[in-house]
Short mmCIF file of C-alpha atoms and ligand atoms in Angstrom, two decimals:
data_model
loop_
_atom_site.label_atom_id
_atom_site.label_comp_id
_atom_site.label_asym_id
_atom_site.label_seq_id
_atom_site.Cartn_x
_atom_site.Cartn_y
_atom_site.Cartn_z
CA MET A 1 54.93 -42.44 -21.28
CA ASP A 2 53.04 -43.95 -18.44
CA LYS A 3 51.02 -47.04 -19.30
CA VAL A 4 47.54 -45.91 -18.50
CA LYS A 5 44.77 -48.19 -17.42
CA HIS A 6 42.17 -47.24 -20.00
CA ASP A 7 44.37 -46.76 -23.02
CA MET A 8 41.68 -48.26 -25.28
CA GLU A 9 39.56 -45.17 -24.84
CA LEU A 10 41.98 -42.52 -23.74
CA ARG A 11 43.43 -40.28 -26.43
CA PRO A 12 46.58 -38.23 -26.09
CA ASN A 13 46.53 -34.50 -26.62
CA PRO A 14 47.23 -34.24 -30.38
CA ARG A 15 49.26 -31.09 -29.81
CA THR A 16 51.67 -32.59 -27.27
CA GLY A 17 51.30 -36.37 -27.54
CA ARG A 18 50.79 -36.49 -23.77
CA TYR A 19 47.86 -38.06 -21.95
CA ARG A 20 45.89 -35.58 -19.90
CA LEU A 21 45.33 -36.36 -16.22
CA ILE A 22 42.65 -34.67 -14.14
CA SER A 23 42.81 -35.60 -10.45
CA ALA A 24 40.50 -35.09 -7.52
CA ASN A 25 42.35 -34.60 -4.23
CA TRP A 26 39.63 -34.97 -1.63
CA LYS A 27 42.05 -34.28 1.24
CA MET A 28 40.51 -35.23 4.63
CA ASN A 29 36.92 -35.15 3.39
CA LEU A 30 34.19 -37.71 2.62
CA ASN A 31 33.83 -40.89 4.68
CA HIS A 32 33.57 -44.17 2.82
CA LEU A 33 29.78 -43.97 2.43
CA GLU A 34 29.97 -40.41 1.10
CA ALA A 35 32.85 -41.45 -1.14
CA ILE A 36 30.78 -44.22 -2.71
CA GLN A 37 27.90 -41.81 -3.34
CA ALA A 38 30.14 -39.13 -4.82
CA THR A 39 31.89 -41.60 -7.13
CA GLN A 40 28.60 -43.09 -8.32
CA LYS A 41 27.26 -39.61 -9.02
CA LEU A 42 30.40 -38.59 -10.88
CA SER A 43 30.23 -41.72 -13.00
CA PHE A 44 26.59 -40.93 -13.80
CA LEU A 45 27.45 -37.37 -14.87
CA LEU A 46 30.37 -38.18 -17.16
CA ARG A 47 30.03 -39.14 -20.82
CA PRO A 48 32.28 -41.51 -22.79
CA ALA A 49 33.98 -38.53 -24.47
CA ASP A 50 35.12 -37.26 -21.07
CA TYR A 51 37.13 -40.45 -20.49
CA SER A 52 38.73 -40.13 -23.92
CA TYR A 53 39.75 -36.58 -23.16
CA ALA A 54 41.58 -37.27 -19.91
CA GLU A 55 42.45 -39.96 -17.44
CA ILE A 56 40.56 -39.21 -14.25
CA SER A 57 42.05 -40.14 -10.89
CA ILE A 58 40.27 -39.95 -7.55
CA HIS A 59 42.40 -39.55 -4.42
CA PRO A 60 40.21 -40.23 -1.40
CA PRO A 61 41.28 -40.69 2.24
CA PHE A 62 42.88 -44.08 2.93
CA THR A 63 39.74 -45.46 4.61
CA ASP A 64 37.79 -45.01 1.35
CA LEU A 65 40.23 -46.86 -0.87
CA ARG A 66 38.95 -50.40 -0.42
CA PRO A 67 35.26 -49.52 -0.88
CA LEU A 68 36.08 -47.43 -3.96
CA GLN A 69 38.28 -50.17 -5.40
CA LEU A 70 35.35 -52.60 -5.10
CA LEU A 71 32.90 -50.09 -6.60
CA ILE A 72 35.17 -49.20 -9.53
CA ASP A 73 35.83 -52.88 -10.26
CA SER A 74 32.27 -54.13 -9.89
CA ASP A 75 30.70 -51.31 -11.94
CA ARG A 76 33.62 -51.22 -14.40
CA MET A 77 34.02 -47.51 -13.83
CA ARG A 78 36.75 -45.81 -15.78
CA PHE A 79 38.41 -44.02 -12.89
CA SER A 80 41.95 -44.50 -11.71
CA LEU A 81 42.28 -44.88 -7.98
CA GLY A 82 44.77 -42.60 -6.29
CA ALA A 83 46.16 -41.97 -2.82
CA GLN A 84 47.15 -38.72 -1.15
CA ASN A 85 50.33 -39.92 0.54
CA CYS A 86 52.33 -42.99 1.55
CA HIS A 87 55.26 -43.89 3.74
CA PHE A 88 58.64 -44.44 2.10
CA GLU A 89 59.39 -47.76 3.79
CA PRO A 90 57.60 -50.89 2.50
CA SER A 91 56.72 -52.14 6.01
CA GLY A 92 57.85 -51.92 9.60
CA ALA A 93 57.33 -50.22 12.94
CA PHE A 94 55.82 -46.94 11.71
CA THR A 95 52.61 -46.66 13.70
CA GLY A 96 49.80 -45.04 11.78
CA GLU A 97 51.51 -45.10 8.38
CA ILE A 98 50.49 -46.73 5.08
CA SER A 99 53.08 -48.13 2.67
CA ALA A 100 53.29 -48.01 -1.11
CA PRO A 101 52.96 -51.82 -1.52
CA MET A 102 49.73 -51.68 0.53
CA LEU A 103 48.35 -49.08 -1.88
CA ALA A 104 49.44 -51.01 -4.94
CA LYS A 105 47.59 -54.06 -3.60
CA LEU A 106 44.38 -51.97 -3.69
CA ASN A 107 44.93 -51.15 -7.38
CA VAL A 108 46.02 -47.63 -6.55
CA SER A 109 47.82 -46.29 -9.60
CA HIS A 110 48.72 -42.69 -8.64
CA VAL A 111 50.06 -41.35 -5.36
CA VAL A 112 50.28 -37.66 -4.49
CA VAL A 113 53.69 -36.99 -2.97
CA GLY A 114 54.93 -33.87 -1.20
CA HIS A 115 51.68 -31.92 -1.15
CA SER A 116 52.31 -28.52 0.41
CA GLU A 117 49.94 -29.35 3.26
CA ARG A 118 52.13 -32.34 4.12
CA ARG A 119 55.29 -30.30 3.80
CA GLN A 120 53.80 -27.58 6.02
CA TYR A 121 51.79 -29.46 8.67
CA PHE A 122 53.66 -32.76 8.74
CA PHE A 123 57.17 -31.41 8.19
CA GLU A 124 57.93 -33.37 5.05
CA THR A 125 61.32 -32.35 3.78
CA ASP A 126 62.65 -32.58 0.23
CA GLU A 127 64.55 -35.71 1.35
CA ILE A 128 61.35 -37.38 2.52
CA VAL A 129 59.58 -36.43 -0.70
CA ARG A 130 62.42 -37.94 -2.70
CA ALA A 131 62.24 -41.19 -0.71
CA LYS A 132 58.49 -41.36 -1.30
CA VAL A 133 58.90 -40.86 -5.05
CA GLU A 134 61.28 -43.81 -5.05
CA ALA A 135 58.86 -45.91 -2.97
CA VAL A 136 55.94 -45.17 -5.30
CA PHE A 137 57.95 -46.20 -8.37
CA ARG A 138 59.21 -49.32 -6.59
CA SER A 139 55.57 -50.39 -6.31
CA GLN A 140 54.94 -49.69 -10.01
CA MET A 141 52.68 -46.69 -9.34
CA THR A 142 52.94 -43.14 -10.62
CA PRO A 143 53.89 -40.29 -8.27
CA ILE A 144 52.16 -36.95 -8.57
CA ILE A 145 54.90 -34.76 -7.15
CA CYS A 146 53.61 -31.46 -5.77
CA VAL A 147 55.77 -28.36 -5.89
CA GLY A 148 55.01 -24.67 -5.48
CA GLU A 149 56.16 -21.42 -3.97
CA SER A 150 54.74 -19.52 -1.01
CA LEU A 151 53.38 -16.00 -1.34
CA GLU A 152 56.50 -14.63 0.31
CA GLU A 153 58.78 -16.48 -2.10
CA ARG A 154 56.71 -15.22 -5.01
CA GLU A 155 56.90 -11.64 -3.82
CA GLN A 156 60.67 -11.95 -3.46
CA GLY A 157 61.01 -13.22 -7.01
CA GLN A 158 62.08 -16.69 -5.89
CA THR A 159 59.42 -18.74 -7.66
CA GLU A 160 61.70 -20.25 -10.30
CA ALA A 161 64.48 -21.07 -7.85
CA LYS A 162 62.01 -22.74 -5.50
CA LEU A 163 60.44 -24.85 -8.25
CA ARG A 164 63.82 -25.88 -9.60
CA SER A 165 65.16 -26.95 -6.24
CA GLN A 166 62.01 -28.86 -5.26
CA VAL A 167 61.81 -30.70 -8.58
CA GLU A 168 65.53 -31.44 -8.77
CA SER A 169 65.58 -32.82 -5.28
CA ALA A 170 62.54 -35.05 -5.90
CA VAL A 171 63.59 -36.58 -9.23
CA SER A 172 67.29 -36.14 -9.99
CA PHE A 173 68.17 -39.69 -8.85
CA LEU A 174 65.74 -41.37 -11.27
CA ALA A 175 66.67 -43.35 -14.36
CA PRO A 176 65.30 -41.69 -17.53
CA GLU A 177 62.68 -44.46 -18.00
CA LEU A 178 61.18 -43.47 -14.65
CA ALA A 179 61.78 -39.74 -14.97
CA GLU A 180 59.56 -39.58 -18.06
CA ARG A 181 56.73 -41.26 -16.15
CA CYS A 182 56.61 -38.58 -13.45
CA VAL A 183 53.61 -36.35 -13.00
CA VAL A 184 54.42 -33.01 -11.39
CA ALA A 185 51.70 -30.78 -9.98
CA TYR A 186 52.49 -27.08 -9.92
CA GLU A 187 50.53 -25.84 -6.93
CA PRO A 188 51.43 -22.32 -5.82
CA ILE A 189 50.80 -22.41 -2.07
CA TRP A 190 49.04 -19.04 -2.12
CA ALA A 191 46.52 -20.37 -4.66
CA ILE A 192 45.52 -23.46 -2.65
CA GLY A 193 42.13 -23.14 -1.00
CA SER A 194 42.27 -19.37 -1.34
CA GLY A 195 39.80 -18.89 -4.18
CA VAL A 196 42.57 -16.99 -5.99
CA SER A 197 44.02 -19.17 -8.72
CA ALA A 198 47.26 -18.41 -10.54
CA LYS A 199 46.97 -16.37 -13.72
CA PRO A 200 47.33 -18.60 -16.78
CA ASP A 201 50.63 -16.88 -17.66
CA ASP A 202 52.03 -17.67 -14.22
CA ALA A 203 50.82 -21.27 -14.40
CA GLN A 204 52.45 -21.68 -17.82
CA HIS A 205 55.67 -20.14 -16.60
CA GLY A 206 55.75 -22.44 -13.58
CA ALA A 207 55.04 -25.49 -15.72
CA MET A 208 57.70 -24.49 -18.25
CA THR A 209 60.22 -24.06 -15.44
CA ILE A 210 59.39 -27.55 -14.14
CA ARG A 211 59.75 -29.09 -17.60
CA SER A 212 63.07 -27.32 -18.10
CA VAL A 213 64.48 -29.10 -15.02
CA PHE A 214 63.74 -32.46 -16.66
CA GLU A 215 65.27 -31.18 -19.88
CA SER A 216 68.47 -30.15 -18.18
CA LEU A 217 68.71 -33.51 -16.40
CA TRP A 218 67.67 -35.90 -19.20
CA GLY A 219 67.16 -33.92 -22.40
CA ARG A 220 64.21 -32.85 -24.52
CA GLU A 221 62.69 -36.24 -25.20
CA VAL A 222 62.24 -37.17 -21.56
CA ALA A 223 61.08 -33.65 -20.67
CA GLY A 224 58.52 -33.80 -23.45
CA LYS A 225 56.89 -36.85 -21.90
CA VAL A 226 56.56 -35.60 -18.33
CA ARG A 227 53.04 -34.56 -17.45
CA ILE A 228 52.46 -31.38 -15.49
CA GLN A 229 49.26 -30.49 -13.68
CA TYR A 230 48.15 -27.15 -12.33
CA GLY A 231 46.46 -27.03 -8.92
CA GLY A 232 45.15 -24.22 -6.75
CA SER A 233 41.57 -22.92 -6.71
CA VAL A 234 40.64 -24.68 -9.95
CA ASN A 235 36.89 -24.44 -10.63
CA PRO A 236 34.53 -25.06 -13.57
CA THR A 237 34.98 -21.46 -14.75
CA ASN A 238 38.79 -21.32 -14.88
CA ALA A 239 39.62 -24.98 -15.69
CA ALA A 240 39.73 -24.54 -19.47
CA ASP A 241 42.12 -21.57 -19.19
CA PHE A 242 44.72 -23.91 -17.68
CA MET A 243 44.05 -26.92 -19.91
CA HIS A 244 44.80 -24.80 -22.99
CA LEU A 245 48.30 -23.90 -21.82
CA GLU A 246 51.23 -25.37 -23.69
CA ASP A 247 52.93 -27.08 -20.75
CA ILE A 248 49.88 -28.01 -18.68
CA ASP A 249 48.59 -31.57 -19.11
CA GLY A 250 46.05 -31.74 -16.34
CA LEU A 251 44.64 -30.45 -13.10
CA LEU A 252 44.88 -31.35 -9.43
CA VAL A 253 41.61 -30.21 -7.94
CA GLY A 254 40.84 -29.82 -4.24
CA SER A 255 37.59 -28.36 -2.93
CA ALA A 256 35.85 -28.14 -6.31
CA ALA A 257 36.33 -31.90 -6.70
CA LEU A 258 34.32 -32.73 -3.58
CA ASP A 259 31.09 -31.94 -5.40
CA PRO A 260 30.64 -34.42 -8.30
CA GLU A 261 28.73 -31.84 -10.34
CA SER A 262 31.45 -29.24 -10.18
CA PHE A 263 34.20 -31.84 -10.79
CA ALA A 264 32.30 -33.15 -13.81
CA ARG A 265 31.99 -29.60 -15.13
CA ILE A 266 35.74 -29.11 -14.69
CA ILE A 267 36.42 -32.25 -16.75
CA GLN A 268 33.93 -31.16 -19.39
CA ALA A 269 35.15 -27.56 -19.49
P1 13P B 301 41.96 -26.30 -3.95
O1 13P B 301 41.49 -26.75 -5.30
O2 13P B 301 40.93 -26.47 -2.88
O3 13P B 301 42.55 -24.91 -3.99
O4 13P B 301 43.14 -27.27 -3.52
C1 13P B 301 44.16 -27.51 -4.43
C2 13P B 301 44.97 -28.62 -3.94
O5 13P B 301 45.66 -28.52 -2.94
C3 13P B 301 44.93 -29.89 -4.68
O6 13P B 301 45.92 -30.74 -4.25
#
């Protein structure tokens, strides 16, 4: 199980033994001044019980990381700092890129890897995603590995096959001690930003499929420690439906996480 930053307060889910993780993926939104405001407001809205319920990670744009690191440290806020991406090489001639060691130096603990928007718009292949997972672990951070099927793949009954191949490709090379520390986000592409979330049954089935890949590679014990998030049009009204599912340990929230009030309501749901 991942060593979490606030383990004094954080309690595992008594049903599964796993720590819940609720993450805000801000995507390319909020400049560093807006980011400071939003984080202060979120901190004001949350109660101690919220931090015991779940670890909360905020994934702002790169330019917001340093200001948020300073804010979180100086005000002793109980948020984990996350990134949305990184390069797989530690340094070098890769103009415009940010490496995993650079993120680790800013106290970033979680890095989103292989988000469907990066796969789609920036041509990230399964091989690149795999290299990034390795890079994130090499810098002692936790990858949040995004997988999910397109609408077309869903309609053709290929959801399971797609999830299996994406997960296998991203993690199969890992030693079991690292495999169990993975976070996987099941984000059906058709549910992202569409306002149409997956049905709880579909989310559970996707999460179960993902966990079964870990089980076939490393056995039940490792699979039982992996944390799986659901993402795709999560809002304060549907959040609890997903958090109650057997194989879902958290949420990866996009647009509804930009507004501190709605993100706080998701955590409190
Ligand atoms: P939305 O919550 O805006 O659908 O985005 C989900 C997502 O892509 C999180 O990574």
